[in-house]
JSON list of C-alpha atoms and ligand atoms in Angstrom, two decimals:
[
{"chain": "A", "resi": 1, "resn": "MET", "atom": "CA", "xyz": [0.00, -0.03, -0.04]},
{"chain": "A", "resi": 2, "resn": "ILE", "atom": "CA", "xyz": [2.82, 2.54, 1.18]},
{"chain": "A", "resi": 3, "resn": "ASP", "atom": "CA", "xyz": [4.83, 1.48, -2.10]},
{"chain": "A", "resi": 4, "resn": "GLN", "atom": "CA", "xyz": [1.77, 2.16, -4.36]},
{"chain": "A", "resi": 5, "resn": "PHE", "atom": "CA", "xyz": [1.28, 5.49, -2.80]},
{"chain": "A", "resi": 6, "resn": "LYS", "atom": "CA", "xyz": [4.96, 6.37, -3.15]},
{"chain": "A", "resi": 7, "resn": "LYS", "atom": "CA", "xyz": [4.58, 5.63, -6.93]},
{"chain": "A", "resi": 8, "resn": "LEU", "atom": "CA", "xyz": [1.28, 7.54, -7.21]},
{"chain": "A", "resi": 9, "resn": "LEU", "atom": "CA", "xyz": [2.87, 10.72, -5.44]},
{"chain": "A", "resi": 10, "resn": "GLY", "atom": "CA", "xyz": [5.89, 10.33, -7.67]},
{"chain": "A", "resi": 11, "resn": "ILE", "atom": "CA", "xyz": [8.12, 10.23, -4.43]},
{"chain": "A", "resi": 12, "resn": "PRO", "atom": "CA", "xyz": [11.81, 10.34, -5.62]},
{"chain": "A", "resi": 13, "resn": "PRO", "atom": "CA", "xyz": [14.17, 7.24, -5.22]},
{"chain": "A", "resi": 14, "resn": "LEU", "atom": "CA", "xyz": [15.21, 6.53, -1.74]},
{"chain": "A", "resi": 15, "resn": "ALA", "atom": "CA", "xyz": [18.66, 5.41, -0.61]},
{"chain": "A", "resi": 16, "resn": "SER", "atom": "CA", "xyz": [18.92, 5.97, 3.16]},
{"chain": "A", "resi": 17, "resn": "GLU", "atom": "CA", "xyz": [17.93, 3.89, 6.29]},
{"chain": "A", "resi": 18, "resn": "HIS", "atom": "CA", "xyz": [15.85, 6.39, 7.99]},
{"chain": "A", "resi": 19, "resn": "GLY", "atom": "CA", "xyz": [14.16, 7.68, 4.79]},
{"chain": "A", "resi": 20, "resn": "HIS", "atom": "CA", "xyz": [11.44, 5.04, 4.56]},
{"chain": "A", "resi": 21, "resn": "ASP", "atom": "CA", "xyz": [9.82, 6.48, 7.77]},
{"chain": "A", "resi": 22, "resn": "VAL", "atom": "CA", "xyz": [10.16, 10.13, 6.29]},
{"chain": "A", "resi": 23, "resn": "ASP", "atom": "CA", "xyz": [8.15, 8.82, 3.19]},
{"chain": "A", "resi": 24, "resn": "VAL", "atom": "CA", "xyz": [5.36, 7.12, 5.36]},
{"chain": "A", "resi": 25, "resn": "LEU", "atom": "CA", "xyz": [4.89, 10.38, 7.29]},
{"chain": "A", "resi": 26, "resn": "ILE", "atom": "CA", "xyz": [4.64, 12.22, 3.79]},
{"chain": "A", "resi": 27, "resn": "ILE", "atom": "CA", "xyz": [2.08, 9.74, 2.60]},
{"chain": "A", "resi": 28, "resn": "TYR", "atom": "CA", "xyz": [0.00, 9.97, 5.76]},
{"chain": "A", "resi": 29, "resn": "ILE", "atom": "CA", "xyz": [-0.06, 13.77, 5.56]},
{"chain": "A", "resi": 30, "resn": "HIS", "atom": "CA", "xyz": [-1.14, 13.54, 1.92]},
{"chain": "A", "resi": 31, "resn": "TRP", "atom": "CA", "xyz": [-4.10, 11.17, 3.06]},
{"chain": "A", "resi": 32, "resn": "LEU", "atom": "CA", "xyz": [-5.28, 13.61, 5.47]},
{"chain": "A", "resi": 33, "resn": "MET", "atom": "CA", "xyz": [-4.83, 16.51, 2.93]},
{"chain": "A", "resi": 34, "resn": "ILE", "atom": "CA", "xyz": [-6.94, 14.44, 0.26]},
{"chain": "A", "resi": 35, "resn": "ALA", "atom": "CA", "xyz": [-9.63, 13.95, 3.01]},
{"chain": "A", "resi": 36, "resn": "LEU", "atom": "CA", "xyz": [-9.54, 17.64, 3.89]},
{"chain": "A", "resi": 37, "resn": "PHE", "atom": "CA", "xyz": [-9.67, 18.54, 0.15]},
{"chain": "A", "resi": 38, "resn": "VAL", "atom": "CA", "xyz": [-12.53, 16.33, -0.70]},
{"chain": "A", "resi": 39, "resn": "GLY", "atom": "CA", "xyz": [-14.51, 17.45, 2.46]},
{"chain": "A", "resi": 40, "resn": "TRP", "atom": "CA", "xyz": [-14.09, 21.10, 1.91]},
{"chain": "A", "resi": 41, "resn": "ILE", "atom": "CA", "xyz": [-15.06, 20.77, -1.93]},
{"chain": "A", "resi": 42, "resn": "ALA", "atom": "CA", "xyz": [-18.19, 18.73, -1.04]},
{"chain": "A", "resi": 43, "resn": "TYR", "atom": "CA", "xyz": [-19.16, 21.22, 1.76]},
{"chain": "A", "resi": 44, "resn": "PHE", "atom": "CA", "xyz": [-18.55, 24.17, -0.73]},
{"chain": "A", "resi": 45, "resn": "ALA", "atom": "CA", "xyz": [-20.80, 22.37, -3.55]},
{"chain": "A", "resi": 46, "resn": "TYR", "atom": "CA", "xyz": [-23.56, 21.74, -0.59]},
{"chain": "A", "resi": 47, "resn": "ALA", "atom": "CA", "xyz": [-23.39, 25.39, 0.54]},
{"chain": "A", "resi": 48, "resn": "LEU", "atom": "CA", "xyz": [-23.97, 26.67, -2.91]},
{"chain": "A", "resi": 49, "resn": "PHE", "atom": "CA", "xyz": [-26.90, 24.59, -3.26]},
{"chain": "A", "resi": 50, "resn": "ARG", "atom": "CA", "xyz": [-28.40, 24.80, 0.29]},
{"chain": "A", "resi": 51, "resn": "PHE", "atom": "CA", "xyz": [-27.90, 28.57, 0.69]},
{"chain": "A", "resi": 52, "resn": "HIS", "atom": "CA", "xyz": [-28.75, 29.65, -2.91]},
{"chain": "A", "resi": 53, "resn": "GLN", "atom": "CA", "xyz": [-30.63, 32.93, -2.83]},
{"chain": "A", "resi": 54, "resn": "LYS", "atom": "CA", "xyz": [-33.77, 31.34, -4.41]},
{"chain": "A", "resi": 55, "resn": "ARG", "atom": "CA", "xyz": [-34.06, 29.01, -1.72]},
{"chain": "A", "resi": 56, "resn": "ASN", "atom": "CA", "xyz": [-33.43, 31.65, 1.01]},
{"chain": "A", "resi": 57, "resn": "PRO", "atom": "CA", "xyz": [-35.04, 34.88, 0.10]},
{"chain": "A", "resi": 58, "resn": "LYS", "atom": "CA", "xyz": [-34.79, 36.21, 3.70]},
{"chain": "A", "resi": 59, "resn": "ALA", "atom": "CA", "xyz": [-31.67, 36.23, 5.85]},
{"chain": "A", "resi": 60, "resn": "ASP", "atom": "CA", "xyz": [-31.60, 33.92, 8.80]},
{"chain": "A", "resi": 61, "resn": "TYR", "atom": "CA", "xyz": [-30.28, 35.58, 11.82]},
{"chain": "A", "resi": 62, "resn": "ILE", "atom": "CA", "xyz": [-30.08, 32.45, 13.95]},
{"chain": "A", "resi": 63, "resn": "GLY", "atom": "CA", "xyz": [-27.55, 30.57, 11.82]},
{"chain": "A", "resi": 64, "resn": "VAL", "atom": "CA", "xyz": [-26.21, 27.01, 12.43]},
{"chain": "A", "resi": 65, "resn": "LYS", "atom": "CA", "xyz": [-27.51, 25.06, 15.50]},
{"chain": "A", "resi": 66, "resn": "SER", "atom": "CA", "xyz": [-26.13, 21.71, 14.95]},
{"chain": "A", "resi": 67, "resn": "HIS", "atom": "CA", "xyz": [-22.50, 21.02, 16.40]},
{"chain": "A", "resi": 68, "resn": "ALA", "atom": "CA", "xyz": [-21.41, 18.95, 13.45]},
{"chain": "A", "resi": 69, "resn": "SER", "atom": "CA", "xyz": [-18.65, 21.34, 12.30]},
{"chain": "A", "resi": 70, "resn": "SER", "atom": "CA", "xyz": [-17.11, 21.40, 15.81]},
{"chain": "A", "resi": 71, "resn": "TYR", "atom": "CA", "xyz": [-17.16, 17.53, 15.95]},
{"chain": "A", "resi": 72, "resn": "ILE", "atom": "CA", "xyz": [-15.31, 17.38, 12.44]},
{"chain": "A", "resi": 73, "resn": "GLU", "atom": "CA", "xyz": [-12.94, 20.04, 13.61]},
{"chain": "A", "resi": 74, "resn": "LEU", "atom": "CA", "xyz": [-12.14, 17.93, 16.64]},
{"chain": "A", "resi": 75, "resn": "ILE", "atom": "CA", "xyz": [-11.66, 14.78, 14.45]},
{"chain": "A", "resi": 76, "resn": "VAL", "atom": "CA", "xyz": [-9.35, 16.73, 12.14]},
{"chain": "A", "resi": 77, "resn": "ALA", "atom": "CA", "xyz": [-7.29, 18.05, 15.13]},
{"chain": "A", "resi": 78, "resn": "GLY", "atom": "CA", "xyz": [-7.19, 14.40, 16.44]},
{"chain": "A", "resi": 79, "resn": "VAL", "atom": "CA", "xyz": [-5.59, 13.04, 13.41]},
{"chain": "A", "resi": 80, "resn": "GLU", "atom": "CA", "xyz": [-3.08, 15.85, 13.22]},
{"chain": "A", "resi": 81, "resn": "ALA", "atom": "CA", "xyz": [-2.19, 15.02, 16.89]},
{"chain": "A", "resi": 82, "resn": "VAL", "atom": "CA", "xyz": [-1.69, 11.38, 16.02]},
{"chain": "A", "resi": 83, "resn": "LEU", "atom": "CA", "xyz": [0.46, 12.35, 13.25]},
{"chain": "A", "resi": 84, "resn": "LEU", "atom": "CA", "xyz": [2.62, 14.63, 15.48]},
{"chain": "A", "resi": 85, "resn": "ILE", "atom": "CA", "xyz": [2.72, 12.27, 18.46]},
{"chain": "A", "resi": 86, "resn": "PHE", "atom": "CA", "xyz": [3.19, 9.01, 16.89]},
{"chain": "A", "resi": 87, "resn": "PHE", "atom": "CA", "xyz": [5.00, 9.73, 13.55]},
{"chain": "A", "resi": 88, "resn": "ALA", "atom": "CA", "xyz": [6.73, 13.09, 13.57]},
{"chain": "A", "resi": 89, "resn": "ILE", "atom": "CA", "xyz": [8.18, 13.33, 17.06]},
{"chain": "A", "resi": 90, "resn": "PRO", "atom": "CA", "xyz": [9.44, 9.75, 17.34]},
{"chain": "A", "resi": 91, "resn": "LEU", "atom": "CA", "xyz": [11.09, 10.31, 13.83]},
{"chain": "A", "resi": 92, "resn": "TRP", "atom": "CA", "xyz": [12.84, 13.38, 15.03]},
{"chain": "A", "resi": 93, "resn": "ALA", "atom": "CA", "xyz": [13.60, 11.87, 18.36]},
{"chain": "A", "resi": 94, "resn": "LYS", "atom": "CA", "xyz": [15.48, 8.96, 16.43]},
{"chain": "A", "resi": 95, "resn": "ALA", "atom": "CA", "xyz": [17.50, 11.53, 14.43]},
{"chain": "A", "resi": 96, "resn": "VAL", "atom": "CA", "xyz": [18.63, 13.44, 17.47]},
{"chain": "A", "resi": 97, "resn": "GLU", "atom": "CA", "xyz": [19.02, 10.66, 19.93]},
{"chain": "A", "resi": 98, "resn": "LYS", "atom": "CA", "xyz": [20.47, 7.98, 17.83]},
{"chain": "A", "resi": 99, "resn": "PHE", "atom": "CA", "xyz": [23.37, 10.25, 16.59]},
{"chain": "A", "resi": 100, "resn": "PRO", "atom": "CA", "xyz": [26.29, 7.76, 15.57]},
{"chain": "A", "resi": 101, "resn": "THR", "atom": "CA", "xyz": [29.71, 8.18, 17.00]},
{"chain": "A", "resi": 102, "resn": "GLU", "atom": "CA", "xyz": [32.45, 9.60, 14.86]},
{"chain": "A", "resi": 103, "resn": "ALA", "atom": "CA", "xyz": [34.46, 6.36, 15.28]},
{"chain": "A", "resi": 104, "resn": "GLU", "atom": "CA", "xyz": [31.82, 4.39, 13.55]},
{"chain": "A", "resi": 105, "resn": "SER", "atom": "CA", "xyz": [31.16, 7.07, 10.82]},
{"chain": "A", "resi": 106, "resn": "ILE", "atom": "CA", "xyz": [32.54, 9.03, 7.98]},
{"chain": "A", "resi": 107, "resn": "THR", "atom": "CA", "xyz": [32.71, 12.68, 8.99]},
{"chain": "A", "resi": 108, "resn": "VAL", "atom": "CA", "xyz": [32.56, 15.32, 6.51]},
{"chain": "A", "resi": 109, "resn": "GLN", "atom": "CA", "xyz": [32.65, 19.07, 6.81]},
{"chain": "A", "resi": 110, "resn": "VAL", "atom": "CA", "xyz": [30.55, 20.97, 4.48]},
{"chain": "A", "resi": 111, "resn": "VAL", "atom": "CA", "xyz": [30.60, 24.81, 3.95]},
{"chain": "A", "resi": 112, "resn": "GLY", "atom": "CA", "xyz": [28.27, 26.44, 1.47]},
{"chain": "A", "resi": 113, "resn": "GLN", "atom": "CA", "xyz": [29.20, 29.63, -0.31]},
{"chain": "A", "resi": 114, "resn": "GLN", "atom": "CA", "xyz": [27.88, 31.55, -3.30]},
{"chain": "A", "resi": 115, "resn": "PHE", "atom": "CA", "xyz": [27.59, 29.36, -5.34]},
{"chain": "A", "resi": 116, "resn": "GLN", "atom": "CA", "xyz": [29.13, 25.99, -4.64]},
{"chain": "A", "resi": 117, "resn": "TRP", "atom": "CA", "xyz": [29.42, 23.27, -1.83]},
{"chain": "A", "resi": 118, "resn": "ASN", "atom": "CA", "xyz": [32.76, 22.82, -0.26]},
{"chain": "A", "resi": 119, "resn": "MET", "atom": "CA", "xyz": [33.75, 19.27, 1.28]},
{"chain": "A", "resi": 120, "resn": "ARG", "atom": "CA", "xyz": [36.32, 18.48, 3.62]},
{"chain": "A", "resi": 121, "resn": "TYR", "atom": "CA", "xyz": [37.71, 15.02, 4.83]},
{"chain": "A", "resi": 122, "resn": "ALA", "atom": "CA", "xyz": [40.31, 14.54, 7.54]},
{"chain": "A", "resi": 123, "resn": "GLY", "atom": "CA", "xyz": [42.45, 12.54, 5.35]},
{"chain": "A", "resi": 124, "resn": "LYS", "atom": "CA", "xyz": [44.61, 9.45, 6.37]},
{"chain": "A", "resi": 125, "resn": "ASP", "atom": "CA", "xyz": [45.24, 10.43, 10.11]},
{"chain": "A", "resi": 126, "resn": "GLY", "atom": "CA", "xyz": [41.45, 10.89, 10.54]},
{"chain": "A", "resi": 127, "resn": "VAL", "atom": "CA", "xyz": [42.00, 14.19, 12.37]},
{"chain": "A", "resi": 128, "resn": "PHE", "atom": "CA", "xyz": [40.89, 17.49, 10.98]},
{"chain": "A", "resi": 129, "resn": "GLY", "atom": "CA", "xyz": [43.45, 20.25, 11.07]},
{"chain": "A", "resi": 130, "resn": "LYS", "atom": "CA", "xyz": [42.47, 23.29, 13.32]},
{"chain": "A", "resi": 131, "resn": "GLN", "atom": "CA", "xyz": [40.30, 25.76, 11.94]},
{"chain": "A", "resi": 132, "resn": "GLU", "atom": "CA", "xyz": [39.98, 29.61, 12.53]},
{"chain": "A", "resi": 133, "resn": "MET", "atom": "CA", "xyz": [37.73, 32.21, 11.20]},
{"chain": "A", "resi": 134, "resn": "ARG", "atom": "CA", "xyz": [40.67, 34.56, 10.53]},
{"chain": "A", "resi": 135, "resn": "PHE", "atom": "CA", "xyz": [42.15, 32.15, 8.04]},
{"chain": "A", "resi": 136, "resn": "VAL", "atom": "CA", "xyz": [39.21, 31.98, 5.74]},
{"chain": "A", "resi": 137, "resn": "THR", "atom": "CA", "xyz": [40.04, 33.08, 2.14]},
{"chain": "A", "resi": 138, "resn": "GLY", "atom": "CA", "xyz": [38.77, 32.47, -1.19]},
{"chain": "A", "resi": 139, "resn": "ASN", "atom": "CA", "xyz": [41.21, 29.40, -1.56]},
{"chain": "A", "resi": 140, "resn": "ASN", "atom": "CA", "xyz": [40.65, 28.35, 2.24]},
{"chain": "A", "resi": 141, "resn": "PRO", "atom": "CA", "xyz": [36.93, 28.36, 2.81]},
{"chain": "A", "resi": 142, "resn": "PHE", "atom": "CA", "xyz": [37.15, 26.17, 5.83]},
{"chain": "A", "resi": 143, "resn": "GLY", "atom": "CA", "xyz": [39.72, 28.51, 7.46]},
{"chain": "A", "resi": 144, "resn": "VAL", "atom": "CA", "xyz": [42.29, 25.55, 8.08]},
{"chain": "A", "resi": 145, "resn": "SER", "atom": "CA", "xyz": [45.31, 26.86, 10.10]},
{"chain": "A", "resi": 146, "resn": "PRO", "atom": "CA", "xyz": [48.48, 26.64, 7.99]},
{"chain": "A", "resi": 147, "resn": "ASP", "atom": "CA", "xyz": [50.40, 25.81, 10.93]},
{"chain": "A", "resi": 148, "resn": "ASP", "atom": "CA", "xyz": [48.58, 22.65, 12.22]},
{"chain": "A", "resi": 149, "resn": "ALA", "atom": "CA", "xyz": [50.31, 19.46, 10.92]},
{"chain": "A", "resi": 150, "resn": "ASN", "atom": "CA", "xyz": [46.76, 17.60, 11.28]},
{"chain": "A", "resi": 151, "resn": "GLY", "atom": "CA", "xyz": [45.52, 19.60, 8.69]},
{"chain": "A", "resi": 152, "resn": "LYS", "atom": "CA", "xyz": [48.24, 18.89, 6.06]},
{"chain": "A", "resi": 153, "resn": "ASP", "atom": "CA", "xyz": [46.66, 15.67, 4.93]},
{"chain": "A", "resi": 154, "resn": "ASP", "atom": "CA", "xyz": [43.11, 17.03, 4.93]},
{"chain": "A", "resi": 155, "resn": "VAL", "atom": "CA", "xyz": [41.25, 16.61, 1.57]},
{"chain": "A", "resi": 156, "resn": "GLN", "atom": "CA", "xyz": [39.15, 19.31, 0.20]},
{"chain": "A", "resi": 157, "resn": "LEU", "atom": "CA", "xyz": [36.62, 19.01, -2.86]},
{"chain": "A", "resi": 158, "resn": "MET", "atom": "CA", "xyz": [34.05, 21.14, -4.57]},
{"chain": "A", "resi": 159, "resn": "GLU", "atom": "CA", "xyz": [30.65, 19.63, -5.38]},
{"chain": "A", "resi": 160, "resn": "GLU", "atom": "CA", "xyz": [31.67, 16.17, -4.55]},
{"chain": "A", "resi": 161, "resn": "MET", "atom": "CA", "xyz": [31.03, 13.90, -1.53]},
{"chain": "A", "resi": 162, "resn": "HIS", "atom": "CA", "xyz": [31.97, 10.28, -1.00]},
{"chain": "A", "resi": 163, "resn": "ALA", "atom": "CA", "xyz": [30.38, 7.83, 1.48]},
{"chain": "A", "resi": 164, "resn": "VAL", "atom": "CA", "xyz": [30.27, 4.22, 2.07]},
{"chain": "A", "resi": 165, "resn": "VAL", "atom": "CA", "xyz": [27.32, 2.03, 1.84]},
{"chain": "A", "resi": 166, "resn": "ASN", "atom": "CA", "xyz": [25.66, 1.01, 5.18]},
{"chain": "A", "resi": 167, "resn": "LYS", "atom": "CA", "xyz": [28.13, 3.28, 7.12]},
{"chain": "A", "resi": 168, "resn": "PRO", "atom": "CA", "xyz": [26.74, 6.45, 8.97]},
{"chain": "A", "resi": 169, "resn": "VAL", "atom": "CA", "xyz": [27.83, 9.72, 7.70]},
{"chain": "A", "resi": 170, "resn": "ILE", "atom": "CA", "xyz": [28.06, 12.73, 9.92]},
{"chain": "A", "resi": 171, "resn": "VAL", "atom": "CA", "xyz": [27.97, 16.04, 8.10]},
{"chain": "A", "resi": 172, "resn": "TYR", "atom": "CA", "xyz": [28.92, 19.38, 9.77]},
{"chain": "A", "resi": 173, "resn": "VAL", "atom": "CA", "xyz": [26.96, 22.02, 7.84]},
{"chain": "A", "resi": 174, "resn": "SER", "atom": "CA", "xyz": [27.96, 25.52, 7.75]},
{"chain": "A", "resi": 175, "resn": "SER", "atom": "CA", "xyz": [28.29, 28.47, 5.36]},
{"chain": "A", "resi": 176, "resn": "LYS", "atom": "CA", "xyz": [30.87, 31.14, 4.31]},
{"chain": "A", "resi": 177, "resn": "ASP", "atom": "CA", "xyz": [28.26, 33.94, 3.35]},
{"chain": "A", "resi": 178, "resn": "VAL", "atom": "CA", "xyz": [24.62, 33.61, 3.17]},
{"chain": "A", "resi": 179, "resn": "ILE", "atom": "CA", "xyz": [22.19, 31.01, 4.41]},
{"chain": "A", "resi": 180, "resn": "HIS", "atom": "CA", "xyz": [22.17, 28.01, 2.17]},
{"chain": "A", "resi": 181, "resn": "SER", "atom": "CA", "xyz": [20.45, 24.71, 2.77]},
{"chain": "A", "resi": 182, "resn": "PHE", "atom": "CA", "xyz": [22.13, 21.36, 2.24]},
{"chain": "A", "resi": 183, "resn": "LYS", "atom": "CA", "xyz": [19.91, 18.86, 0.90]},
{"chain": "A", "resi": 184, "resn": "ILE", "atom": "CA", "xyz": [20.26, 15.25, -0.46]},
{"chain": "A", "resi": 185, "resn": "ILE", "atom": "CA", "xyz": [16.81, 14.02, -1.39]},
{"chain": "A", "resi": 186, "resn": "ALA", "atom": "CA", "xyz": [17.69, 10.53, -2.01]},
{"chain": "A", "resi": 187, "resn": "MET", "atom": "CA", "xyz": [18.94, 10.45, 1.64]},
{"chain": "A", "resi": 188, "resn": "ARG", "atom": "CA", "xyz": [16.07, 12.48, 2.94]},
{"chain": "A", "resi": 189, "resn": "VAL", "atom": "CA", "xyz": [18.25, 15.06, 4.73]},
{"chain": "A", "resi": 190, "resn": "THR", "atom": "CA", "xyz": [17.86, 18.94, 4.76]},
{"chain": "A", "resi": 191, "resn": "GLN", "atom": "CA", "xyz": [19.80, 21.22, 6.78]},
{"chain": "A", "resi": 192, "resn": "ASP", "atom": "CA", "xyz": [20.11, 24.89, 6.68]},
{"chain": "A", "resi": 193, "resn": "ALA", "atom": "CA", "xyz": [23.67, 26.01, 6.40]},
{"chain": "A", "resi": 194, "resn": "ILE", "atom": "CA", "xyz": [24.10, 29.05, 8.43]},
{"chain": "A", "resi": 195, "resn": "PRO", "atom": "CA", "xyz": [27.09, 31.36, 8.81]},
{"chain": "A", "resi": 196, "resn": "GLY", "atom": "CA", "xyz": [28.84, 31.22, 12.21]},
{"chain": "A", "resi": 197, "resn": "LEU", "atom": "CA", "xyz": [27.09, 27.91, 13.21]},
{"chain": "A", "resi": 198, "resn": "ARG", "atom": "CA", "xyz": [28.27, 24.30, 12.58]},
{"chain": "A", "resi": 199, "resn": "ILE", "atom": "CA", "xyz": [25.35, 22.07, 12.45]},
{"chain": "A", "resi": 200, "resn": "PRO", "atom": "CA", "xyz": [25.48, 18.21, 12.56]},
{"chain": "A", "resi": 201, "resn": "LEU", "atom": "CA", "xyz": [23.31, 15.95, 10.70]},
{"chain": "A", "resi": 202, "resn": "HIS", "atom": "CA", "xyz": [23.58, 12.17, 10.09]},
{"chain": "A", "resi": 203, "resn": "PHE", "atom": "CA", "xyz": [22.35, 9.56, 7.61]},
{"chain": "A", "resi": 204, "resn": "THR", "atom": "CA", "xyz": [23.30, 6.09, 6.67]},
{"chain": "A", "resi": 205, "resn": "PRO", "atom": "CA", "xyz": [23.26, 5.39, 2.94]},
{"chain": "A", "resi": 206, "resn": "ASN", "atom": "CA", "xyz": [22.11, 1.80, 2.12]},
{"chain": "A", "resi": 207, "resn": "LYS", "atom": "CA", "xyz": [22.25, 1.77, -1.84]},
{"chain": "A", "resi": 208, "resn": "GLU", "atom": "CA", "xyz": [25.39, 2.26, -3.85]},
{"chain": "A", "resi": 209, "resn": "GLY", "atom": "CA", "xyz": [25.05, 4.93, -6.45]},
{"chain": "A", "resi": 210, "resn": "ARG", "atom": "CA", "xyz": [25.35, 8.76, -7.32]},
{"chain": "A", "resi": 211, "resn": "TYR", "atom": "CA", "xyz": [22.86, 11.13, -5.84]},
{"chain": "A", "resi": 212, "resn": "GLN", "atom": "CA", "xyz": [22.42, 14.76, -6.38]},
{"chain": "A", "resi": 213, "resn": "ILE", "atom": "CA", "xyz": [23.30, 17.28, -3.67]},
{"chain": "A", "resi": 214, "resn": "ASN", "atom": "CA", "xyz": [20.99, 20.50, -3.83]},
{"chain": "A", "resi": 215, "resn": "CYS", "atom": "CA", "xyz": [20.71, 23.86, -2.20]},
{"chain": "A", "resi": 216, "resn": "ALA", "atom": "CA", "xyz": [17.33, 24.09, -0.77]},
{"chain": "A", "resi": 217, "resn": "GLN", "atom": "CA", "xyz": [17.50, 27.83, 0.18]},
{"chain": "A", "resi": 218, "resn": "LEU", "atom": "CA", "xyz": [17.31, 30.53, -2.49]},
{"chain": "A", "resi": 219, "resn": "CYS", "atom": "CA", "xyz": [20.67, 31.97, -1.92]},
{"chain": "A", "resi": 220, "resn": "GLY", "atom": "CA", "xyz": [21.27, 34.38, -4.92]},
{"chain": "A", "resi": 221, "resn": "SER", "atom": "CA", "xyz": [21.51, 34.60, -8.66]},
{"chain": "A", "resi": 222, "resn": "GLY", "atom": "CA", "xyz": [23.46, 31.36, -8.85]},
{"chain": "A", "resi": 223, "resn": "HIS", "atom": "CA", "xyz": [21.38, 29.32, -6.49]},
{"chain": "A", "resi": 224, "resn": "ALA", "atom": "CA", "xyz": [20.59, 26.71, -9.27]},
{"chain": "A", "resi": 225, "resn": "THR", "atom": "CA", "xyz": [24.11, 25.99, -9.81]},
{"chain": "A", "resi": 226, "resn": "MET", "atom": "CA", "xyz": [24.55, 24.66, -6.24]},
{"chain": "A", "resi": 227, "resn": "SER", "atom": "CA", "xyz": [22.56, 21.54, -7.34]},
{"chain": "A", "resi": 228, "resn": "ARG", "atom": "CA", "xyz": [25.72, 20.40, -9.38]},
{"chain": "A", "resi": 229, "resn": "GLY", "atom": "CA", "xyz": [26.88, 18.61, -6.32]},
{"chain": "A", "resi": 230, "resn": "THR", "atom": "CA", "xyz": [27.13, 14.70, -6.22]},
{"chain": "A", "resi": 231, "resn": "LEU", "atom": "CA", "xyz": [27.33, 12.21, -3.41]},
{"chain": "A", "resi": 232, "resn": "ILE", "atom": "CA", "xyz": [28.99, 9.03, -4.48]},
{"chain": "A", "resi": 233, "resn": "VAL", "atom": "CA", "xyz": [28.05, 6.00, -2.24]},
{"chain": "A", "resi": 234, "resn": "GLU", "atom": "CA", "xyz": [30.43, 3.10, -2.74]},
{"chain": "A", "resi": 235, "resn": "SER", "atom": "CA", "xyz": [32.04, 0.06, -1.11]},
{"chain": "A", "resi": 236, "resn": "GLN", "atom": "CA", "xyz": [34.56, 0.69, 1.74]},
{"chain": "A", "resi": 237, "resn": "ALA", "atom": "CA", "xyz": [37.40, -0.52, -0.73]},
{"chain": "A", "resi": 238, "resn": "ALA", "atom": "CA", "xyz": [36.37, 1.94, -3.40]},
{"chain": "A", "resi": 239, "resn": "PHE", "atom": "CA", "xyz": [36.13, 4.66, -0.83]},
{"chain": "A", "resi": 240, "resn": "ASP", "atom": "CA", "xyz": [39.55, 3.94, 0.57]},
{"chain": "A", "resi": 241, "resn": "GLU", "atom": "CA", "xyz": [41.07, 3.82, -2.94]},
{"chain": "A", "resi": 242, "resn": "TRP", "atom": "CA", "xyz": [39.44, 7.12, -3.76]},
{"chain": "A", "resi": 243, "resn": "LEU", "atom": "CA", "xyz": [40.86, 8.84, -0.52]},
{"chain": "A", "resi": 244, "resn": "SER", "atom": "CA", "xyz": [44.15, 7.47, -1.08]},
{"chain": "A", "resi": 245, "resn": "LYS", "atom": "CA", "xyz": [44.44, 9.21, -4.50]},
{"chain": "A", "resi": 246, "resn": "GLN", "atom": "CA", "xyz": [43.27, 12.60, -3.32]},
{"chain": "A", "resi": 247, "resn": "THR", "atom": "CA", "xyz": [45.90, 15.32, -3.23]},
{"chain": "A", "resi": 248, "resn": "PRO", "atom": "CA", "xyz": [46.30, 16.27, 0.48]},
{"chain": "A", "resi": 249, "resn": "GLY", "atom": "CA", "xyz": [46.60, 19.75, 1.59]},
{"chain": "A", "resi": 250, "resn": "SER", "atom": "CA", "xyz": [44.84, 22.11, 3.85]},
{"chain": "A", "resi": 251, "resn": "THR", "atom": "CA", "xyz": [43.66, 24.10, 0.71]},
{"chain": "A", "resi": 252, "resn": "GLY", "atom": "CA", "xyz": [43.87, 21.21, -1.66]},
{"chain": "A", "resi": 253, "resn": "GLY", "atom": "CA", "xyz": [41.79, 21.73, -4.74]},
{"chain": "A", "resi": 254, "resn": "PHE", "atom": "CA", "xyz": [41.50, 25.34, -4.27]},
{"chain": "A", "resi": 255, "resn": "GLU", "atom": "CA", "xyz": [44.89, 26.75, -5.35]},
{"chain": "B", "resi": 301, "resn": "CU", "atom": "CU1", "xyz": [22.96, 28.01, -1.91]}
]
């Protein structure tokens, strides 16, 4: 039933573990909206017929006496409460409480800027170099300290992100200029990228493939070009091979 509705609504392909629950919530909300739509349209047609001028030449100053509308209102509020309490809140609680540890995950830093996504990996040592705001330049969007040895093997990329299938990914999202929004539809994740804040999010991809990364916040004239980004989900071996081939350097790929 859920799968048929996914098709009917044209819900895009899914490739993350928690995404199914997001889709289920979307579908239930659509059911409620369909019921409300049909109900309102039916009532509108009834009102046109029932309160037509010819049938009611004189205004009625008493108005409605039945409590049907209040009961219907209560039922709708009840359904909304069920969606919120039993679907939305548990889903959010899972996302917040079941945060994976960095040891079991792939950690990526993402900085949005007009108009591209910058990605940064810790490199072979698994430790990110120190960052400071004053080091941020056009070539160093993450503000990596040039003096920190840990940053020497960090890997920086533009519009490209790699992840391992069935392994959690932690993304620290930030922005260099205006508010952007980091979105990967296939992973069912969206997070605003806000200057001065570093906001963590996580997901676990469960299907190998290439997925589009978008900017979901109108951020300027080149906003659309921020949808060039690609997330590549691959095997651990392919990921390790890719990482070993990257040119290390605190400003790698930007000089
Ligand atoms: Cu943007």
